[in-house]
Short mmCIF file of C-alpha atoms in Angstrom, two decimals:
data_model
loop_
_atom_site.label_atom_id
_atom_site.label_comp_id
_atom_site.label_asym_id
_atom_site.label_seq_id
_atom_site.Cartn_x
_atom_site.Cartn_y
_atom_site.Cartn_z
CA UNK A 1 0.00 0.00 0.00
CA UNK A 2 1.15 3.60 -0.64
CA UNK A 3 -0.16 7.05 0.44
CA UNK A 4 -1.26 9.92 -1.84
CA UNK A 5 -1.97 13.59 -0.95
CA UNK A 6 -5.45 14.91 -1.72
CA UNK A 7 -5.86 18.39 -3.29
CA UNK A 8 -8.24 19.36 -0.46
CA UNK A 9 -5.60 18.86 2.23
CA UNK A 10 -3.11 20.93 0.24
CA UNK A 11 -5.66 23.74 -0.11
CA UNK A 12 -6.30 23.71 3.65
CA UNK A 13 -2.57 23.78 4.39
CA UNK A 14 -1.94 26.59 1.89
CA UNK A 15 -4.86 28.69 3.15
CA UNK A 16 -3.80 28.23 6.76
CA UNK A 17 -0.24 29.29 5.95
CA UNK A 18 -1.53 32.36 4.10
CA UNK A 19 -3.67 33.44 7.08
CA UNK A 20 -0.77 32.95 9.49
CA UNK A 21 1.36 35.26 7.33
CA UNK A 22 -1.51 37.75 6.93
CA UNK A 23 -2.14 38.15 10.67
CA UNK A 24 1.13 39.94 11.62
CA UNK A 25 1.04 41.82 8.32
CA UNK A 26 -2.30 43.38 9.28
CA UNK A 27 -1.15 44.25 12.81
CA UNK A 28 2.35 45.52 12.05
CA UNK A 29 2.05 46.94 8.53
CA UNK A 30 -1.54 47.76 7.58
CA UNK A 31 -2.78 49.16 10.92
CA UNK A 32 0.03 51.73 11.40
CA UNK A 33 -0.57 53.00 7.86
CA UNK A 34 -4.30 53.30 8.52
CA UNK A 35 -3.67 55.50 11.58
CA UNK A 36 -3.10 58.77 9.70
CA UNK A 37 -4.76 62.16 9.98
CA UNK A 38 -7.04 62.96 7.01
CA UNK A 39 -6.35 65.66 4.47
CA UNK A 40 -9.96 66.12 3.34
CA UNK A 41 -11.41 66.94 6.75
CA UNK A 42 -14.42 69.24 6.94
CA UNK A 43 -15.88 69.50 10.44
CA UNK A 44 -17.53 72.15 12.59
CA UNK A 45 -17.54 72.21 16.39
CA UNK A 46 -19.87 74.52 18.30
CA UNK A 47 -19.36 75.59 21.92
CA UNK A 48 -21.92 77.48 24.01
CA UNK A 49 -21.92 79.06 27.45
CA UNK A 50 -22.64 82.26 29.32
CA UNK A 51 -20.41 85.09 30.46
CA UNK A 52 -19.46 88.75 30.23
CA UNK A 53 -18.64 90.40 26.91
CA UNK A 54 -17.64 93.90 25.86
CA UNK A 55 -20.47 95.68 24.07
CA UNK A 56 -18.96 98.01 21.47
CA UNK A 57 -22.18 100.00 21.12
CA UNK A 58 -22.54 100.67 24.84
CA UNK A 59 -18.75 100.88 25.36
CA UNK A 60 -18.96 98.74 28.45
CA UNK A 61 -18.85 95.15 29.62
CA UNK A 62 -22.25 93.51 29.92
CA UNK A 63 -22.75 90.37 32.07
CA UNK A 64 -24.63 87.11 31.60
CA UNK A 65 -24.70 86.95 27.82
CA UNK A 66 -24.95 83.76 25.79
CA UNK A 67 -21.62 83.05 24.08
CA UNK A 68 -21.28 80.87 21.00
CA UNK A 69 -17.88 79.75 19.71
CA UNK A 70 -17.83 78.15 16.26
CA UNK A 71 -14.71 76.38 15.06
CA UNK A 72 -14.57 75.10 11.50
CA UNK A 73 -11.72 72.93 10.23
CA UNK A 74 -11.25 72.29 6.51
CA UNK A 75 -8.41 70.35 4.93
CA UNK A 76 -6.51 71.88 2.02
CA UNK A 77 -6.13 68.76 -0.14
CA UNK A 78 -3.91 70.34 -2.78
CA UNK A 79 -1.36 71.70 -0.31
CA UNK A 80 -1.51 68.48 1.71
CA UNK A 81 -0.74 66.27 -1.28
CA UNK A 82 2.04 68.56 -2.41
CA UNK A 83 3.75 68.64 0.99
CA UNK A 84 2.96 65.14 2.25
CA UNK A 85 1.50 66.63 5.43
CA UNK A 86 -2.02 67.39 6.68
CA UNK A 87 -2.80 71.06 6.04
CA UNK A 88 -5.88 72.21 7.95
CA UNK A 89 -7.37 75.70 7.66
CA UNK A 90 -9.16 76.74 10.84
CA UNK A 91 -11.56 79.61 11.53
CA UNK A 92 -12.77 80.40 15.03
CA UNK A 93 -15.55 82.91 15.68
CA UNK A 94 -16.95 84.16 18.97
CA UNK A 95 -20.50 85.48 18.89
CA UNK A 96 -23.28 86.69 21.14
CA UNK A 97 -26.95 86.57 20.25
CA UNK A 98 -26.46 90.08 18.91
CA UNK A 99 -24.13 88.91 16.11
CA UNK A 100 -25.92 85.63 15.31
CA UNK A 101 -26.85 84.64 12.73
CA UNK A 102 -24.04 86.44 10.91
CA UNK A 103 -23.91 86.67 7.15
CA UNK A 104 -20.19 87.39 7.39
CA UNK A 105 -17.99 85.80 10.09
CA UNK A 106 -15.98 89.03 10.19
CA UNK A 107 -19.02 90.60 11.90
CA UNK A 108 -18.52 88.32 14.91
CA UNK A 109 -17.35 89.53 18.30
CA UNK A 110 -14.04 87.86 17.48
CA UNK A 111 -12.83 86.22 14.26
CA UNK A 112 -9.53 84.30 14.07
CA UNK A 113 -8.37 82.45 10.93
CA UNK A 114 -5.22 80.35 11.03
CA UNK A 115 -3.54 77.33 9.43
CA UNK A 116 -2.29 74.22 11.17
CA UNK A 117 0.16 71.87 9.43
CA UNK A 118 0.96 68.50 11.03
CA UNK A 119 2.65 65.18 10.46
CA UNK A 120 -0.14 62.82 9.41
CA UNK A 121 1.10 59.97 11.63
CA UNK A 122 2.41 61.67 14.78
CA UNK A 123 0.18 64.81 14.79
CA UNK A 124 3.32 66.83 15.55
CA UNK A 125 3.32 70.34 13.99
CA UNK A 126 5.20 70.81 10.72
CA UNK A 127 6.39 74.31 9.87
CA UNK A 128 5.62 74.82 6.20
CA UNK A 129 2.87 75.62 3.71
CA UNK A 130 1.98 79.06 5.03
CA UNK A 131 1.46 77.87 8.60
CA UNK A 132 0.21 80.69 10.82
CA UNK A 133 0.85 81.09 13.70
CA UNK A 134 3.99 79.12 14.54
CA UNK A 135 2.25 76.24 16.32
CA UNK A 136 4.18 74.05 18.75
CA UNK A 137 3.45 71.25 21.20
CA UNK A 138 2.16 67.71 20.93
CA UNK A 139 -1.51 68.32 20.20
CA UNK A 140 -3.95 70.89 18.85
CA UNK A 141 -7.59 70.27 17.88
CA UNK A 142 -6.83 66.56 18.39
CA UNK A 143 -4.39 64.33 20.24
CA UNK A 144 -1.98 61.85 18.63
CA UNK A 145 -3.15 58.32 17.90
CA UNK A 146 -2.91 55.83 20.79
CA UNK A 147 -3.30 58.40 23.58
CA UNK A 148 -1.28 57.61 26.69
CA UNK A 149 -2.12 58.19 30.38
CA UNK A 150 0.27 61.12 30.80
CA UNK A 151 0.46 64.90 30.45
CA UNK A 152 0.48 66.50 26.98
CA UNK A 153 1.59 69.88 25.64
CA UNK A 154 -1.58 71.37 24.12
CA UNK A 155 -1.42 74.45 21.86
CA UNK A 156 -3.59 77.36 23.03
CA UNK A 157 -4.04 79.66 20.07
CA UNK A 158 -5.24 82.61 22.17
CA UNK A 159 -2.25 82.31 24.48
CA UNK A 160 0.13 81.76 21.57
CA UNK A 161 1.90 79.04 23.51
CA UNK A 162 1.43 75.53 24.87
CA UNK A 163 -0.51 74.53 27.98
CA UNK A 164 0.15 71.41 30.04
CA UNK A 165 -2.94 69.19 30.09
CA UNK A 166 -2.78 66.48 32.75
CA UNK A 167 -4.42 63.08 32.60
CA UNK A 168 -7.31 62.84 35.09
CA UNK A 169 -8.75 59.38 34.46
CA UNK A 170 -11.67 58.49 32.23
CA UNK A 171 -15.06 60.09 31.59
CA UNK A 172 -18.16 59.14 29.63
CA UNK A 173 -19.55 61.41 26.94
CA UNK A 174 -22.87 60.37 25.39
CA UNK A 175 -22.20 56.88 26.76
CA UNK A 176 -18.72 56.70 25.20
CA UNK A 177 -15.62 56.40 27.43
CA UNK A 178 -12.59 58.57 26.78
CA UNK A 179 -9.47 59.85 28.53
CA UNK A 180 -9.99 63.09 30.49
CA UNK A 181 -7.40 65.89 30.56
CA UNK A 182 -7.49 69.23 32.39
CA UNK A 183 -5.38 72.38 32.59
CA UNK A 184 -5.54 76.14 33.13
CA UNK A 185 -3.73 79.34 32.16
CA UNK A 186 -2.67 82.02 34.68
CA UNK A 187 -3.00 85.71 33.66
CA UNK A 188 -0.52 86.28 30.83
CA UNK A 189 0.19 89.30 28.67
CA UNK A 190 -0.46 88.40 25.03
CA UNK A 191 -0.08 91.71 23.14
CA UNK A 192 -1.16 95.32 22.88
CA UNK A 193 -4.10 97.20 21.43
CA UNK A 194 -4.74 100.89 20.75
CA UNK A 195 -7.88 101.93 22.66
CA UNK A 196 -9.43 105.11 24.08
CA UNK A 197 -7.74 106.03 27.35
CA UNK A 198 -11.06 106.02 29.18
CA UNK A 199 -11.27 102.23 28.74
CA UNK A 200 -8.20 101.69 30.88
CA UNK A 201 -8.83 104.34 33.53
CA UNK A 202 -6.84 107.06 31.76
CA UNK A 203 -9.57 109.51 30.66
CA UNK A 204 -7.11 112.33 30.03
CA UNK A 205 -5.45 110.44 27.19
CA UNK A 206 -7.42 110.10 23.93
CA UNK A 207 -5.52 106.95 22.81
CA UNK A 208 -3.54 104.44 24.83
CA UNK A 209 -1.56 101.39 23.73
CA UNK A 210 -3.22 99.11 26.26
CA UNK A 211 -1.92 95.70 27.24
CA UNK A 212 -3.99 92.62 26.34
CA UNK A 213 -4.10 89.92 29.00
CA UNK A 214 -5.43 86.40 28.78
CA UNK A 215 -6.13 83.64 31.29
CA UNK A 216 -8.24 80.52 31.32
CA UNK A 217 -10.34 79.32 34.24
CA UNK A 218 -9.87 75.76 33.05
CA UNK A 219 -9.67 73.39 30.10
CA UNK A 220 -11.34 70.01 30.15
CA UNK A 221 -10.96 67.64 27.21
CA UNK A 222 -12.25 64.08 26.84
CA UNK A 223 -10.37 62.20 24.13
CA UNK A 224 -10.86 58.93 22.27
CA UNK A 225 -7.88 56.76 23.21
CA UNK A 226 -7.35 55.08 19.83
CA UNK A 227 -7.72 58.03 17.46
CA UNK A 228 -7.01 61.07 19.65
CA UNK A 229 -10.29 62.67 18.57
CA UNK A 230 -11.71 65.15 21.09
CA UNK A 231 -15.27 64.07 21.93
CA UNK A 232 -15.83 66.78 24.55
CA UNK A 233 -14.16 70.16 25.07
CA UNK A 234 -14.70 72.81 27.70
CA UNK A 235 -12.83 76.08 28.13
CA UNK A 236 -13.08 79.13 30.39
CA UNK A 237 -11.50 82.10 28.59
CA UNK A 238 -10.90 85.50 30.19
CA UNK A 239 -9.53 88.36 28.07
CA UNK A 240 -8.92 91.79 29.53
CA UNK A 241 -7.20 95.14 28.97
CA UNK A 242 -4.76 96.87 31.29
CA UNK A 243 -3.18 100.29 31.23
CA UNK A 244 0.49 100.23 30.14
CA UNK A 245 2.39 98.76 33.07
CA UNK A 246 -0.84 98.25 35.00
CA UNK A 247 -1.11 95.59 37.70
CA UNK A 248 -4.85 94.98 37.45
CA UNK A 249 -7.50 94.58 34.78
CA UNK A 250 -9.13 97.79 33.66
CA UNK A 251 -11.65 96.39 31.14
CA UNK A 252 -13.06 92.93 30.49
CA UNK A 253 -13.43 91.93 26.85
CA UNK A 254 -14.59 88.36 27.44
CA UNK A 255 -15.02 86.28 30.56
CA UNK A 256 -16.74 82.91 30.89
CA UNK A 257 -16.28 80.14 33.40
CA UNK A 258 -17.52 77.49 31.00
CA UNK A 259 -17.99 77.33 27.24
CA UNK A 260 -18.41 73.74 26.08
CA UNK A 261 -19.39 71.47 23.19
CA UNK A 262 -23.09 71.48 22.40
CA UNK A 263 -24.94 68.18 22.64
CA UNK A 264 -25.07 67.94 18.84
CA UNK A 265 -21.30 68.45 18.57
CA UNK A 266 -20.70 65.81 21.25
CA UNK A 267 -22.88 63.26 19.47
CA UNK A 268 -21.18 63.85 16.12
CA UNK A 269 -17.71 63.62 17.68
CA UNK A 270 -18.64 60.35 19.41
CA UNK A 271 -20.07 58.95 16.18
CA UNK A 272 -16.86 59.68 14.29
CA UNK A 273 -14.71 58.37 17.14
CA UNK A 274 -16.63 55.08 17.21
CA UNK A 275 -16.33 54.71 13.44
CA UNK A 276 -12.61 55.52 13.21
CA UNK A 277 -11.52 53.60 16.31
CA UNK A 278 -13.62 50.65 15.14
CA UNK A 279 -11.81 50.59 11.81
CA UNK A 280 -8.42 50.73 13.53
CA UNK A 281 -9.44 47.97 15.95
CA UNK A 282 -10.66 45.85 13.03
CA UNK A 283 -7.37 45.93 11.10
CA UNK A 284 -5.13 46.10 14.16
CA UNK A 285 -6.72 43.55 16.51
CA UNK A 286 -9.87 41.76 15.36
CA UNK A 287 -8.71 40.65 11.90
CA UNK A 288 -5.15 39.67 12.98
CA UNK A 289 -6.44 37.55 15.88
CA UNK A 290 -9.12 35.97 13.71
CA UNK A 291 -6.68 35.34 10.87
CA UNK A 292 -4.10 33.81 13.24
CA UNK A 293 -6.65 31.51 14.90
CA UNK A 294 -8.22 30.39 11.63
CA UNK A 295 -4.83 30.00 9.98
CA UNK A 296 -3.49 27.85 12.81
CA UNK A 297 -6.56 25.61 12.73
CA UNK A 298 -6.53 25.20 8.96
CA UNK A 299 -2.77 24.60 8.89
CA UNK A 300 -3.04 21.88 11.57
CA UNK A 301 -5.95 20.14 9.85
CA UNK A 302 -4.29 20.41 6.44
CA UNK A 303 -0.96 19.18 7.83
CA UNK A 304 -2.60 16.15 9.47
CA UNK A 305 -4.44 15.26 6.25
CA UNK A 306 -1.24 15.62 4.23
CA UNK A 307 0.63 13.42 6.70
CA UNK A 308 -2.04 10.73 6.72
CA UNK A 309 -2.70 10.83 3.04
CA UNK A 310 -4.93 8.29 1.30
CA UNK A 311 -3.96 4.62 1.11
CA UNK A 312 -3.98 3.01 -2.32
CA UNK A 313 -2.93 -0.54 -3.28
CA UNK A 314 0.32 -0.97 -5.12
CA UNK A 315 -0.01 -1.96 -8.83
CA UNK A 316 0.90 -5.71 -8.92
CA UNK A 317 3.32 -7.05 -11.56
CA UNK A 318 1.21 -9.23 -13.87
CA UNK A 319 2.02 -12.92 -13.48
CA UNK A 320 3.00 -14.99 -16.52
CA UNK A 321 0.51 -17.62 -17.57
CA UNK A 322 1.75 -21.23 -17.54
CA UNK A 323 0.28 -21.95 -20.93
CA UNK A 324 2.15 -19.13 -22.57
CA UNK A 325 4.88 -20.50 -24.78
CA UNK A 326 8.29 -19.75 -23.37
CA UNK A 327 10.92 -18.42 -25.67
CA UNK A 328 13.66 -20.89 -26.53
CA UNK A 329 17.26 -20.10 -26.54
CA UNK A 330 18.74 -20.60 -29.93
CA UNK A 331 22.25 -20.57 -31.04
#
């Protein structure tokens, strides 16, 4: 008897081997290349809260006004493809009910356009492509992929510098768990502005180059661990004016203890975080584990079938019949 290998066992063995090779390929090659920041982003985040604002018509600070901050982020695909980075154009507007709805964002209480350029994999800032301002730090608008339980340097565009955000455990936003980070900004001089002297307690001077000061009562960010997407953001900005060399605030331009994501913005951020983290988990964990398990099983079954083979009888040598004339030896 001899053994032969069936095509089915070879197919099982080959498929199992393929899946065993595919598993680490998905985890170590495909998944890291899937974790990149997009270049075609187009999102809008809306914050609301209450606080004091400077009324330019009344020339005074008015309290308890509804404040709406709108932040729109749009990717510049052409510049991104040319540079190999992610180029995001950002506009931030601050409005009260008086300036909403605004036909032109320049009519807002405050309007700030800027450009953020980052490495698509690390989220680190890249200084090119008309970036403005010169952004530094580890994170801005979003955290890096695979967020760690540690402090991060977060860029504060109003401050013009980074702020240390410390890890404070986890929090649930719309039923979704993320990493929570907090921080604050002490009163810091950020620039100067020409204003009437009466605004900074110098009524005898028609114009004064007043000092602009900024502080923040507190940041709170809740971040998706896998993607670094911010699913909840809260800030407490305070912007004031001081007389040149002054030690105390003379006029309040904006002051709010809490301006935070609206419910609609939270829900949309959570939806996108679930989708993106799910895709990363699929190619980085679920598919590799499934491929490795299935590949091992198929390889074992195929290997056993190949080893056992199929028994077939040997082809016997035909026996010579006794009545067959035998050749005679002739000389």
